[in-house]
Amino acid sequence: MMGRATRRLAPSPQMQTVTLIPGDGIGPEISAAVVKIFESAKAPIRWEERNVTAIKGPGGKWMIPPDAKESMDRSKIGLKGPLKTPIAAGHPSMNLLLRKTFDLYANVRPCVSIEGYKTPYTDVDLVTIRENTEGEYSGIEHVIVDGVVQSIKLITENASRRIAEYAFEYARNNQRSSVTAVHKANIMRMSDGLFLRKCREVAENYKDIKFTEMYLDTVCLNMVQDPTQFDVLVMPNLYGDILSDLCAGLIGGLGVTPSGNIGANGVAIFESVHGTAPDIAGLDLANPTALLLSAVMMLRHMGLHEYASRIQTACFDTIRDKKVLTKDLGGNSKCSEFTSEICHRVQDLA
Amino acid sequence: LKLISAAPIRWEERNVTAIKGPGGKWMIPPDAKESMDRSKIGLKGPLKTPIAAGHPSMNLLLRKTFDLYANVRPCVSIEGYKTPYTDVDLVTIRENTEGEYSGIEHVIVDGVVQSIKLITENASRRIAEYAFEYARNNQRSSVTAVHKANIMRMSDGLFLRKCREVAENYKDIKFTEMYLDTVCLNMVQDPTQFDVLVMPNLYGDILSDLCAGLIGGLGVTPSGNIGANGVAIFESVHGTAPDIAGLDLANPTALLLSAVMMLRHMGLHEYASRIQTACFDTIRDKKVLTKDLGGNSKCSEFTSEICHRVQDLA
């Protein structure tokens, strides 16, 4: 189970509400696919659909719609499809707004090789845990003099401690054996040094978990030669941005990678991290795997492990058997056909 | 050295262990500096990292002494040395003087630290110009600027703008731009889509090691550092391997390929090709390989094998 167990374990079949944000482009159809699969699994989830397109609140400040915030604050759990990037829309990125609204401080991506979906690697099984509120993405930049720009990276004790604690809790709750802090403290002695110190301090309270440290460049060098040496990786913002995408690439890309964002007040939003794919939107061609695996991650977070395993098995078996695959997975089935296949398997596995 | 003895190269051996100059400032020994300023070309093996030695890293000192602004690593898959990838053929060109490695950090208040990344117009233009010149001189078809200007709008934005400006003067080279995270995502799925990549310091640090990993690691990866006044220092980027030092077990491939890079830089292409072919053929045939390459030959045996092949190829 991910994160701190602030939720009472619900005895099935007590329904739990999840805020569903279908998103844009292929978002609605892959969300529908997930809902259908959950129905087949008879998962005790009641979906509350909300839209998060930014609106201007009183005072002219951009915010997510009040009903979306209200739903999330109440349900605490969200499942989100891809949102289109606003260009010249006047408002900031919705992902950024969500992150700030719910203080989504940890981005978690479990990367596991999918049997049947061929990549140069077969045994990847690691988790990247990225600090998602500060670091290099503070957005503080200045022109010093003409032709000289500075960009400020902020590392704080609190954020570093918080992400380290999350990483070790996650490792313990998910039976992972080690946590590796990824850093460049040899070069950025103060900032990454602070991050590293906090990780070391937190590690002291988790003697059951092995703690190691590795330079980011060494991680990358080793990752592409032998990813099996890695387990849970925790790191500041930019490094997490890079590594989480690198690792997604190892298992086949954003179309099959789940992702979860953990917030400060028990809020957790799970999401697919691919784009909206406007070119295939509405054509029943999309691959719902990433959103589905994110939903599986969500079920585990909620303690609904049996449903999670069944749905994940149905999904992986479908991909492994290669009979019904969407185009991006190498087949020529429709999204609905792929979804139905998983639904049948889920029912058979009951 | 043995391998390049027929090449028109005269070696001048120098030590670069830091010494304290007048005024107490650390510097490289004057005779090393004099030699490099005169020859303009250097070939360097691994240097041990000074811990509690009082002086800064020698690599840093060399970089500052000769204004080594570009770190260049061609990464080519080596037939016979198996990795998950077979057709890697790209070059990372890393700006090596500024960016995230400016070393400027402050404690703002207790528990809050800031680290400053500096991007300048001059350094960005200079590295972009080097990348396009390199592409042109080495018959590469495209240059990709790697950045995060969506997040670091001003700093990476400046870097990107300079790349775009320089690209205007190289219409024969295709210019593209890609976010660093997208590059990594794509690199591990299909590295063949990449050609020459140019980027600021930190991104270059990461990507150059990532790409070295794709072809088998630091033991087989060449590297070159280009300086401001025509100075160029080529070097192996692996460590000093103290546990096997002096035991005739080392693999000279990385240093040899760096020397081959050096020969190309000097226009001695025929020698470069011959030596590289001899090296790659030796690895491909798998009969005489050092331990790290999967064999159990000595360094001297591996070297002799390449020597014979070089002579046969003459």
XYZ file of C-alpha atoms in Angstrom:
664
model
C 0.000 0.000 0.000
C 1.477 3.324 -0.965
C 2.003 6.168 1.426
C 0.821 6.435 4.956
C -2.284 4.370 5.658
C -4.520 7.281 6.548
C -7.514 5.520 5.072
C -9.273 2.884 7.050
C -9.045 -0.314 5.047
C -12.478 -0.562 3.525
C -14.119 -3.965 3.746
C -15.396 -4.697 0.264
C -17.800 -4.108 -1.187
C -18.046 -0.705 0.448
C -17.863 1.772 -2.399
C -15.140 4.373 -2.373
C -15.338 7.557 -4.358
C -12.628 8.475 -6.801
C -12.506 11.786 -8.630
C -12.141 10.991 -12.306
C -10.619 13.607 -14.595
C -10.860 12.205 -18.115
C -8.766 14.956 -19.673
C -8.460 15.948 -23.300
C -7.875 14.241 -26.623
C -7.881 10.475 -26.047
C -8.513 11.128 -22.348
C -12.261 10.465 -22.402
C -12.020 7.192 -24.311
C -9.207 5.703 -22.222
C -11.020 6.795 -19.068
C -14.129 5.040 -20.334
C -12.010 1.949 -20.941
C -10.751 1.985 -17.363
C -14.258 2.457 -15.991
C -15.474 -0.501 -18.064
C -12.644 -2.730 -16.873
C -13.281 -1.760 -13.259
C -16.938 -2.638 -13.759
C -15.981 -6.079 -15.021
C -13.798 -6.505 -11.987
C -16.662 -5.323 -9.797
C -14.184 -2.992 -8.093
C -15.881 -0.999 -5.315
C -15.176 2.344 -6.932
C -17.684 5.080 -7.552
C -16.393 7.544 -10.104
C -17.085 11.251 -9.727
C -16.233 12.904 -13.026
C -14.825 16.393 -12.936
C -13.278 18.868 -15.327
C -10.165 20.764 -14.268
C -9.885 23.417 -16.952
C -8.564 26.502 -15.170
C -10.942 29.300 -14.374
C -10.292 32.734 -13.001
C -11.337 33.052 -9.424
C -12.223 36.176 -7.473
C -9.205 38.424 -7.432
C -8.223 37.312 -10.904
C -6.152 34.371 -9.766
C -6.245 31.200 -11.853
C -7.594 28.167 -10.043
C -9.112 24.770 -10.680
C -12.926 24.770 -10.730
C -14.349 24.691 -7.184
C -16.391 21.553 -7.770
C -13.254 19.707 -8.876
C -11.384 20.825 -5.767
C -14.328 19.960 -3.529
C -14.583 16.485 -5.002
C -10.862 15.799 -4.601
C -10.703 17.162 -1.068
C -13.541 14.830 -0.171
C -12.518 11.702 -2.051
C -8.750 12.222 -1.579
C -8.120 9.994 -4.597
C -7.983 11.075 -8.214
C -7.457 9.384 -11.551
C -6.497 11.690 -14.368
C -6.065 11.392 -18.104
C -3.849 13.632 -20.235
C -4.507 17.370 -20.266
C -3.686 19.527 -23.243
C -0.926 22.064 -22.814
C -2.375 25.542 -22.897
C -0.579 27.653 -25.470
C -1.517 31.297 -25.326
C -4.471 30.335 -23.179
C -3.443 32.869 -20.602
C -3.479 30.399 -17.764
C -0.674 28.246 -16.441
C -0.342 24.543 -17.036
C -3.164 22.611 -15.388
C -0.691 20.071 -14.104
C 1.152 22.872 -12.344
C -2.102 24.198 -10.904
C -3.083 20.763 -9.598
C 0.360 20.322 -8.107
C 0.121 23.593 -6.234
C -3.509 23.191 -5.206
C -2.919 19.803 -3.590
C 0.789 20.173 -2.761
C 1.591 17.104 -4.839
C 5.122 16.752 -3.606
C 6.022 13.244 -4.741
C 5.859 11.865 -8.260
C 6.079 8.088 -8.184
C 6.612 5.871 -11.196
C 6.977 2.123 -10.834
C 8.664 0.790 -13.970
C 8.219 -2.907 -14.575
C 9.068 -4.723 -17.791
C 5.956 -5.952 -19.563
C 6.245 -9.491 -20.835
C 5.332 -9.551 -24.483
C 6.090 -5.901 -25.088
C 9.610 -6.114 -26.341
C 12.258 -3.610 -25.365
C 16.048 -4.047 -25.078
C 15.465 -4.868 -21.397
C 13.560 -7.729 -19.836
C 13.830 -7.479 -16.095
C 13.243 -3.901 -15.133
C 11.589 -3.532 -11.752
C 12.322 -0.212 -10.148
C 10.511 2.859 -8.831
C 11.505 6.485 -9.323
C 10.386 8.882 -6.608
C 10.805 12.478 -7.629
C 10.565 15.546 -5.414
C 8.122 17.627 -7.362
C 7.824 21.036 -5.666
C 11.230 22.705 -5.673
C 14.753 22.191 -6.919
C 15.563 23.386 -10.388
C 11.942 24.036 -11.188
C 11.443 26.928 -8.815
C 10.952 29.183 -11.816
C 13.195 31.901 -10.396
C 15.350 33.398 -13.135
C 16.989 36.773 -13.709
C 18.957 38.613 -16.348
C 22.118 39.631 -14.480
C 23.559 41.804 -17.214
C 22.967 41.752 -20.922
C 23.786 38.268 -22.157
C 24.075 36.677 -18.701
C 21.139 34.827 -17.175
C 20.883 33.052 -13.861
C 18.454 30.357 -12.874
C 17.990 29.514 -9.224
C 17.725 26.006 -7.814
C 16.242 25.844 -4.342
C 16.643 22.917 -2.006
C 15.026 23.012 1.408
C 15.426 20.825 4.424
C 11.682 20.288 4.735
C 11.018 19.213 1.171
C 14.071 16.961 1.183
C 13.076 15.315 4.421
C 9.507 14.886 3.271
C 10.408 13.165 0.005
C 12.981 10.976 1.726
C 10.397 9.914 4.298
C 7.947 9.146 1.541
C 10.512 7.049 -0.304
C 11.366 4.933 2.715
C 7.704 4.511 3.692
C 6.947 3.465 0.142
C 9.808 0.986 0.165
C 8.620 -0.527 3.440
C 4.955 -0.673 2.407
C 5.741 -2.228 -0.960
C 8.329 -4.759 0.180
C 11.171 -3.072 -1.652
C 14.629 -3.753 -0.287
C 16.608 -0.622 -1.030
C 16.410 3.117 -1.539
C 19.076 4.954 -3.545
C 19.468 8.722 -3.278
C 20.432 10.168 -6.656
C 22.406 13.404 -6.557
C 25.326 15.512 -7.742
C 26.587 16.585 -4.351
C 30.188 16.399 -5.561
C 29.419 19.404 -7.758
C 26.470 21.011 -5.984
C 27.809 20.578 -2.510
C 25.374 22.750 -0.629
C 22.095 22.079 -2.373
C 22.431 18.411 -3.237
C 24.483 18.069 -0.083
C 21.473 19.147 1.956
C 19.221 16.765 0.057
C 21.616 13.913 0.685
C 21.964 14.688 4.396
C 18.209 14.551 4.860
C 18.072 11.203 3.073
C 20.793 9.852 5.323
C 18.982 11.072 8.431
C 15.707 9.504 7.400
C 17.522 6.279 6.494
C 18.497 5.968 10.146
C 14.844 5.335 10.976
C 14.522 2.626 8.372
C 17.279 0.190 9.191
C 15.252 -2.546 7.504
C 15.744 -0.806 4.163
C 19.186 -0.669 2.552
C 20.244 2.906 1.772
C 22.743 3.801 -0.953
C 23.816 6.967 -2.763
C 24.841 7.363 -6.370
C 25.766 10.224 -8.684
C 23.153 10.928 -11.315
C 25.582 10.401 -14.189
C 26.684 7.080 -12.733
C 23.042 6.032 -12.378
C 22.426 6.777 -16.057
C 25.622 5.012 -17.134
C 24.646 1.933 -15.143
C 20.917 2.079 -15.792
C 21.275 1.469 -19.518
C 23.727 -1.360 -18.986
C 21.936 -3.166 -16.166
C 18.693 -1.695 -14.780
C 18.142 -4.729 -12.552
C 20.607 -3.313 -10.036
C 18.138 -0.599 -9.102
C 15.189 -0.684 -6.757
C 13.697 2.517 -5.310
C 15.369 5.737 -6.426
C 14.719 9.067 -4.729
C 15.888 12.404 -6.083
C 15.303 16.142 -6.484
C 13.083 17.578 -9.177
C 15.153 17.841 -12.362
C 16.955 14.548 -11.867
C 13.566 12.960 -11.272
C 12.203 14.477 -14.458
C 15.028 12.927 -16.439
C 15.261 9.580 -14.707
C 11.538 8.934 -14.614
C 11.371 9.392 -18.378
C 14.538 7.384 -18.943
C 13.065 4.508 -16.958
C 9.739 4.778 -18.761
C 11.729 4.341 -21.952
C 13.301 1.153 -20.640
C 9.919 -0.538 -20.326
C 8.447 0.790 -23.548
C 7.536 4.428 -23.169
C 4.866 6.673 -21.775
C 2.077 4.615 -23.317
C 2.599 1.845 -20.795
C 3.957 3.669 -17.774
C 1.858 4.360 -14.669
C 2.359 7.401 -12.485
C 1.126 8.655 -9.145
C 1.351 12.011 -7.399
C 1.218 12.141 -3.640
C -0.030 15.260 -1.910
C 0.325 16.675 1.533
C -3.138 16.093 2.962
C -3.692 12.497 2.028
C -4.548 13.447 -1.533
C -3.167 11.205 -4.254
C -3.703 11.672 -7.981
C -2.824 8.883 -10.364
C -2.352 9.672 -14.021
C -1.146 8.563 -17.396
C 1.792 10.720 -18.443
C 1.504 10.482 -22.190
C -0.013 13.212 -24.304
C -3.537 13.796 -25.511
C -2.793 12.325 -28.979
C -5.252 14.627 -30.796
C -4.560 12.882 -34.100
C -6.241 9.690 -32.940
C -8.735 11.151 -30.468
C -12.240 9.783 -30.898
C -11.152 7.102 -33.379
C -11.188 4.166 -30.941
C -7.476 3.635 -31.538
C -5.972 4.679 -28.215
C -4.109 2.389 -25.832
C -5.517 2.644 -22.285
C -2.667 0.699 -20.673
C -0.888 3.619 -19.012
C -4.094 4.953 -17.457
C -5.157 1.446 -16.480
C -1.844 0.681 -14.770
C -2.090 4.038 -13.000
C -5.546 2.984 -11.832
C -4.034 -0.289 -10.610
C -1.442 1.742 -8.687
C -4.380 3.674 -7.254
C -6.131 0.480 -6.111
C -2.976 -0.610 -4.305
C -2.721 2.798 -2.659
C -6.292 2.292 -1.449
C -5.514 -1.145 -0.091
C -7.597 -2.913 -2.732
C -4.800 -5.307 -3.630
C -6.891 -8.188 -4.889
C -8.685 -6.067 -7.447
C -5.359 -4.463 -8.390
C -3.685 -7.813 -9.037
C -6.567 -9.202 -11.016
C -6.805 -6.207 -13.306
C -3.047 -6.006 -13.755
C -2.831 -9.714 -14.576
C -5.635 -9.417 -17.102
C -3.856 -6.502 -18.745
C -0.416 -8.127 -18.829
C -1.804 -11.443 -20.057
C -3.563 -9.668 -22.900
C -0.343 -7.971 -23.950
C 1.692 -11.136 -23.525
C -0.642 -13.217 -25.678
C -0.398 -10.679 -28.497
C -3.757 -11.578 -30.035
C -5.560 -8.339 -29.267
C -3.228 -5.355 -29.233
C -3.670 -1.691 -30.062
C -1.542 -0.302 -32.858
C 1.143 1.224 -30.662
C 1.634 -2.184 -29.037
C 2.162 -3.749 -32.428
C -1.340 -5.005 -33.207
C -4.309 -3.661 -35.092
C -7.137 -3.931 -32.630
C -9.346 -1.102 -31.557
C -9.236 0.386 -28.106
C -12.669 -1.108 -27.418
C -11.530 -4.576 -28.510
C -8.424 -4.392 -26.343
C -10.597 -3.222 -23.460
C -13.147 -6.029 -23.942
C -10.393 -8.610 -24.001
C -9.129 -7.359 -20.650
C -12.688 -7.292 -19.290
C -13.205 -10.953 -20.215
C -9.964 -11.984 -18.610
C -10.758 -10.010 -15.469
C -14.047 -11.850 -15.159
C -12.382 -15.201 -15.803
C -9.847 -14.462 -13.089
C -12.532 -13.788 -10.463
C 51.887 4.633 -27.526
C 53.100 1.414 -29.057
C 50.207 1.365 -31.457
C 50.738 4.765 -32.918
C 54.506 4.517 -33.325
C 54.287 4.515 -37.110
C 52.002 7.494 -37.004
C 53.828 10.821 -37.361
C 53.493 11.638 -33.662
C 56.255 12.559 -31.243
C 55.156 12.170 -27.655
C 56.194 14.663 -25.000
C 55.391 13.204 -21.620
C 54.300 15.538 -18.847
C 52.922 15.280 -15.318
C 50.041 17.511 -14.317
C 49.927 17.089 -10.559
C 48.964 20.466 -9.172
C 51.614 22.636 -7.605
C 51.320 25.866 -5.711
C 52.491 28.814 -7.732
C 53.728 32.199 -6.536
C 50.922 33.856 -4.617
C 49.746 30.510 -3.298
C 47.453 29.758 -6.201
C 47.196 26.180 -7.400
C 48.329 25.610 -10.976
C 49.508 22.886 -13.313
C 53.294 22.541 -13.519
C 54.808 25.181 -15.842
C 56.533 22.622 -18.044
C 53.204 20.862 -18.647
C 51.550 24.155 -19.570
C 54.446 25.158 -21.807
C 54.346 21.849 -23.645
C 50.588 22.015 -24.217
C 50.671 25.641 -25.320
C 53.300 24.709 -27.857
C 51.949 21.383 -29.097
C 48.258 22.377 -28.787
C 47.325 18.684 -28.643
C 47.188 16.504 -25.548
C 46.362 12.895 -24.795
C 45.540 12.170 -21.186
C 44.944 9.110 -19.090
C 42.898 8.974 -15.887
C 43.901 11.169 -12.932
C 43.184 10.234 -9.338
C 40.702 12.400 -7.500
C 42.457 14.342 -4.785
C 40.751 13.774 -1.447
C 41.988 16.082 1.267
C 44.933 16.915 -0.976
C 44.267 20.576 -0.522
C 44.173 21.288 -4.217
C 41.216 21.195 -6.578
C 40.529 18.481 -9.076
C 43.209 18.364 -11.764
C 40.544 18.007 -14.420
C 39.037 21.274 -13.217
C 42.454 22.939 -13.245
C 43.152 21.749 -16.789
C 39.744 22.949 -17.881
C 40.345 26.421 -16.479
C 43.968 26.687 -17.638
C 43.123 25.914 -21.253
C 39.496 27.106 -21.281
C 38.334 23.664 -22.358
C 34.833 24.695 -23.223
C 33.595 21.717 -25.223
C 33.502 18.101 -24.117
C 32.952 15.859 -27.136
C 32.101 12.182 -26.965
C 31.415 10.169 -30.104
C 29.490 7.039 -29.129
C 29.595 4.255 -31.690
C 28.440 0.681 -31.072
C 31.351 -1.720 -31.097
C 30.668 -4.869 -33.057
C 31.433 -7.872 -30.897
C 31.019 -6.014 -27.614
C 27.447 -6.844 -26.858
C 25.076 -4.279 -25.366
C 21.292 -4.024 -25.730
C 21.936 -1.684 -28.670
C 23.631 -2.389 -31.972
C 23.550 0.731 -34.072
C 24.502 3.638 -31.886
C 26.319 6.378 -33.785
C 25.946 9.737 -32.146
C 28.057 12.508 -30.625
C 27.370 14.448 -27.429
C 28.804 17.945 -27.285
C 28.647 19.403 -23.809
C 29.253 23.006 -22.814
C 31.815 22.538 -20.071
C 32.459 25.922 -18.453
C 29.212 27.247 -16.999
C 25.619 26.260 -16.449
C 24.778 24.329 -13.335
C 28.417 23.792 -12.497
C 29.254 27.397 -11.708
C 29.790 26.379 -8.107
C 27.856 29.354 -6.763
C 25.729 28.314 -3.793
C 24.350 30.076 -0.726
C 22.426 29.317 2.420
C 19.454 31.670 2.191
C 18.067 30.993 5.631
C 18.500 28.002 7.881
C 17.355 24.964 5.939
C 17.070 26.704 2.561
C 19.907 26.509 0.053
C 20.152 27.999 -3.395
C 22.389 26.899 -6.219
C 22.931 29.219 -9.164
C 22.950 28.136 -12.791
C 24.554 30.648 -15.133
C 23.986 30.708 -18.863
C 25.748 33.310 -20.974
C 25.279 34.370 -24.544
C 28.964 33.957 -25.316
C 29.397 30.444 -23.972
C 26.163 29.330 -25.619
C 27.138 30.777 -28.975
C 30.603 29.302 -28.739
C 29.432 25.757 -28.013
C 26.752 25.971 -30.703
C 29.329 27.111 -33.232
C 31.597 24.268 -32.237
C 28.780 21.756 -32.621
C 27.871 22.893 -36.110
C 31.517 23.080 -37.211
C 32.044 19.602 -35.848
C 28.978 18.334 -37.690
C 30.161 19.864 -40.930
C 33.759 18.646 -40.575
C 32.691 15.137 -39.683
C 29.945 14.716 -42.254
C 27.181 14.553 -39.672
C 23.743 15.485 -40.925
C 22.022 17.016 -37.925
C 22.516 18.899 -34.688
C 19.941 18.679 -31.893
C 19.896 21.230 -29.077
C 18.931 19.557 -25.813
C 17.240 21.781 -23.260
C 14.483 22.404 -20.736
C 13.464 25.843 -21.948
C 9.809 25.084 -21.192
C 10.759 25.127 -17.507
C 13.911 27.259 -17.474
C 12.644 29.824 -19.902
C 15.339 32.441 -19.477
C 18.476 30.378 -19.059
C 17.792 27.467 -21.381
C 15.837 29.906 -23.524
C 19.017 31.925 -24.068
C 20.986 28.780 -24.856
C 18.366 27.706 -27.368
C 18.226 31.117 -29.034
C 21.963 31.103 -29.622
C 21.759 27.616 -31.131
C 19.013 28.795 -33.477
C 21.048 31.821 -34.511
C 24.138 29.757 -35.248
C 22.021 27.223 -37.133
C 21.170 29.976 -39.609
C 24.791 29.927 -40.747
C 24.762 26.177 -41.295
C 21.843 25.564 -43.588
C 23.549 22.382 -44.772
C 23.075 20.893 -41.304
C 19.589 20.001 -40.064
C 18.813 21.676 -36.735
C 16.306 20.329 -34.254
C 15.437 20.939 -30.602
C 14.316 18.437 -28.002
C 13.544 18.470 -24.293
C 16.106 16.606 -22.227
C 13.536 14.242 -20.739
C 12.203 13.437 -24.199
C 15.750 12.761 -25.396
C 16.283 10.273 -22.569
C 12.903 8.623 -23.143
C 13.679 8.213 -26.834
C 17.372 7.454 -26.470
C 16.805 4.187 -24.636
C 14.127 3.086 -27.082
C 15.884 4.029 -30.309
C 19.294 5.741 -30.143
C 19.667 5.576 -33.932
C 17.428 8.609 -34.280
C 20.162 10.822 -32.830
C 23.177 12.364 -34.486
C 25.007 15.328 -32.928
C 23.583 16.584 -29.640
C 24.592 19.916 -28.107
C 23.661 20.996 -24.616
C 24.546 22.924 -21.465
C 26.789 21.515 -18.767
C 24.636 19.348 -16.494
C 22.568 17.873 -19.300
C 25.826 17.059 -21.059
C 27.196 15.380 -17.955
C 24.161 13.114 -17.814
C 23.705 12.431 -21.501
C 27.364 11.783 -22.233
C 27.420 9.090 -19.534
C 24.058 7.694 -20.626
C 25.352 7.358 -24.179
C 28.606 5.814 -22.996
C 26.453 3.224 -21.265
C 24.663 2.433 -24.516
C 27.894 1.345 -26.194
C 29.355 -0.490 -23.221
C 30.597 1.971 -20.653
C 33.522 4.201 -19.870
C 36.043 1.493 -20.673
C 35.363 1.818 -24.395
C 34.295 5.440 -24.755
C 36.555 8.112 -26.254
C 36.418 11.748 -25.180
C 37.881 15.030 -26.326
C 38.027 18.484 -24.758
C 38.305 21.488 -27.020
C 39.903 24.666 -25.709
C 39.783 28.278 -26.707
C 43.233 28.785 -28.211
C 43.371 25.785 -30.490
C 44.210 23.499 -27.589
C 42.551 20.088 -27.587
C 43.005 17.402 -24.947
C 41.772 13.903 -25.617
C 41.266 11.551 -22.713
C 39.847 8.311 -21.439
C 37.082 9.056 -18.924
C 37.242 5.939 -16.822
C 38.959 5.811 -13.467
C 42.497 4.936 -12.459
C 41.512 1.371 -11.433
C 44.120 1.142 -8.670
C 43.189 -2.472 -7.945
C 44.584 -3.666 -11.269
C 47.278 -1.053 -11.806
C 50.621 -2.503 -12.830
C 49.206 -6.010 -13.352
C 48.995 -5.902 -17.154
C 45.235 -6.398 -16.976
C 43.966 -3.014 -18.137
C 41.926 -2.364 -21.273
C 43.478 0.442 -23.339
C 40.495 0.773 -25.700
C 39.074 4.018 -24.304
C 42.424 5.793 -24.414
C 43.175 4.329 -27.832
C 39.862 5.490 -29.283
C 40.495 8.912 -27.748
C 43.859 8.914 -29.513
C 42.081 7.985 -32.743
C 39.757 10.949 -32.173
C 42.894 13.021 -31.704
C 44.353 11.836 -35.015
C 41.149 12.836 -36.805
C 41.261 16.235 -35.129
C 44.799 16.597 -36.488
C 43.700 15.615 -39.987
C 45.552 12.290 -39.879
C 42.498 10.372 -41.043
C 44.236 7.431 -42.667
C 46.155 6.561 -39.521
C 42.989 7.067 -37.473
C 40.980 4.672 -39.616
C 43.658 2.024 -39.679
C 44.142 2.007 -35.918
C 40.409 2.089 -35.235
C 39.793 -0.790 -37.635
C 42.550 -2.834 -36.032
C 41.038 -2.205 -32.608
C 37.447 -2.967 -33.628
C 38.464 -6.088 -35.576
C 40.312 -7.387 -32.540
C 37.246 -6.900 -30.361
C 34.920 -8.341 -32.980
C 36.965 -11.503 -33.421
C 36.880 -12.144 -29.675
C 40.083 -14.203 -29.629
C 42.224 -11.779 -27.664
C 40.190 -9.730 -25.198
C 40.967 -8.171 -21.823
C 38.891 -9.333 -18.882
C 36.445 -6.423 -18.894
C 35.668 -7.194 -22.542
C 34.885 -10.789 -21.665
C 38.210 -12.446 -22.371
C 41.266 -13.360 -20.322
C 44.121 -11.837 -22.231
C 46.645 -9.450 -20.796
C 46.786 -5.804 -21.759
C 50.066 -6.488 -23.570
C 48.549 -9.363 -25.553
C 45.535 -7.292 -26.558
C 47.898 -4.496 -27.547
C 50.158 -6.771 -29.606
C 47.148 -8.183 -31.418
C 46.098 -4.701 -32.440
C 49.700 -3.881 -33.442
C 49.839 -6.851 -35.791
C 46.542 -5.937 -37.368
C 47.615 -2.322 -37.786
C 50.730 -3.469 -39.602
C 48.729 -5.900 -41.735
C 46.366 -3.112 -42.698
C 49.218 -0.853 -43.891
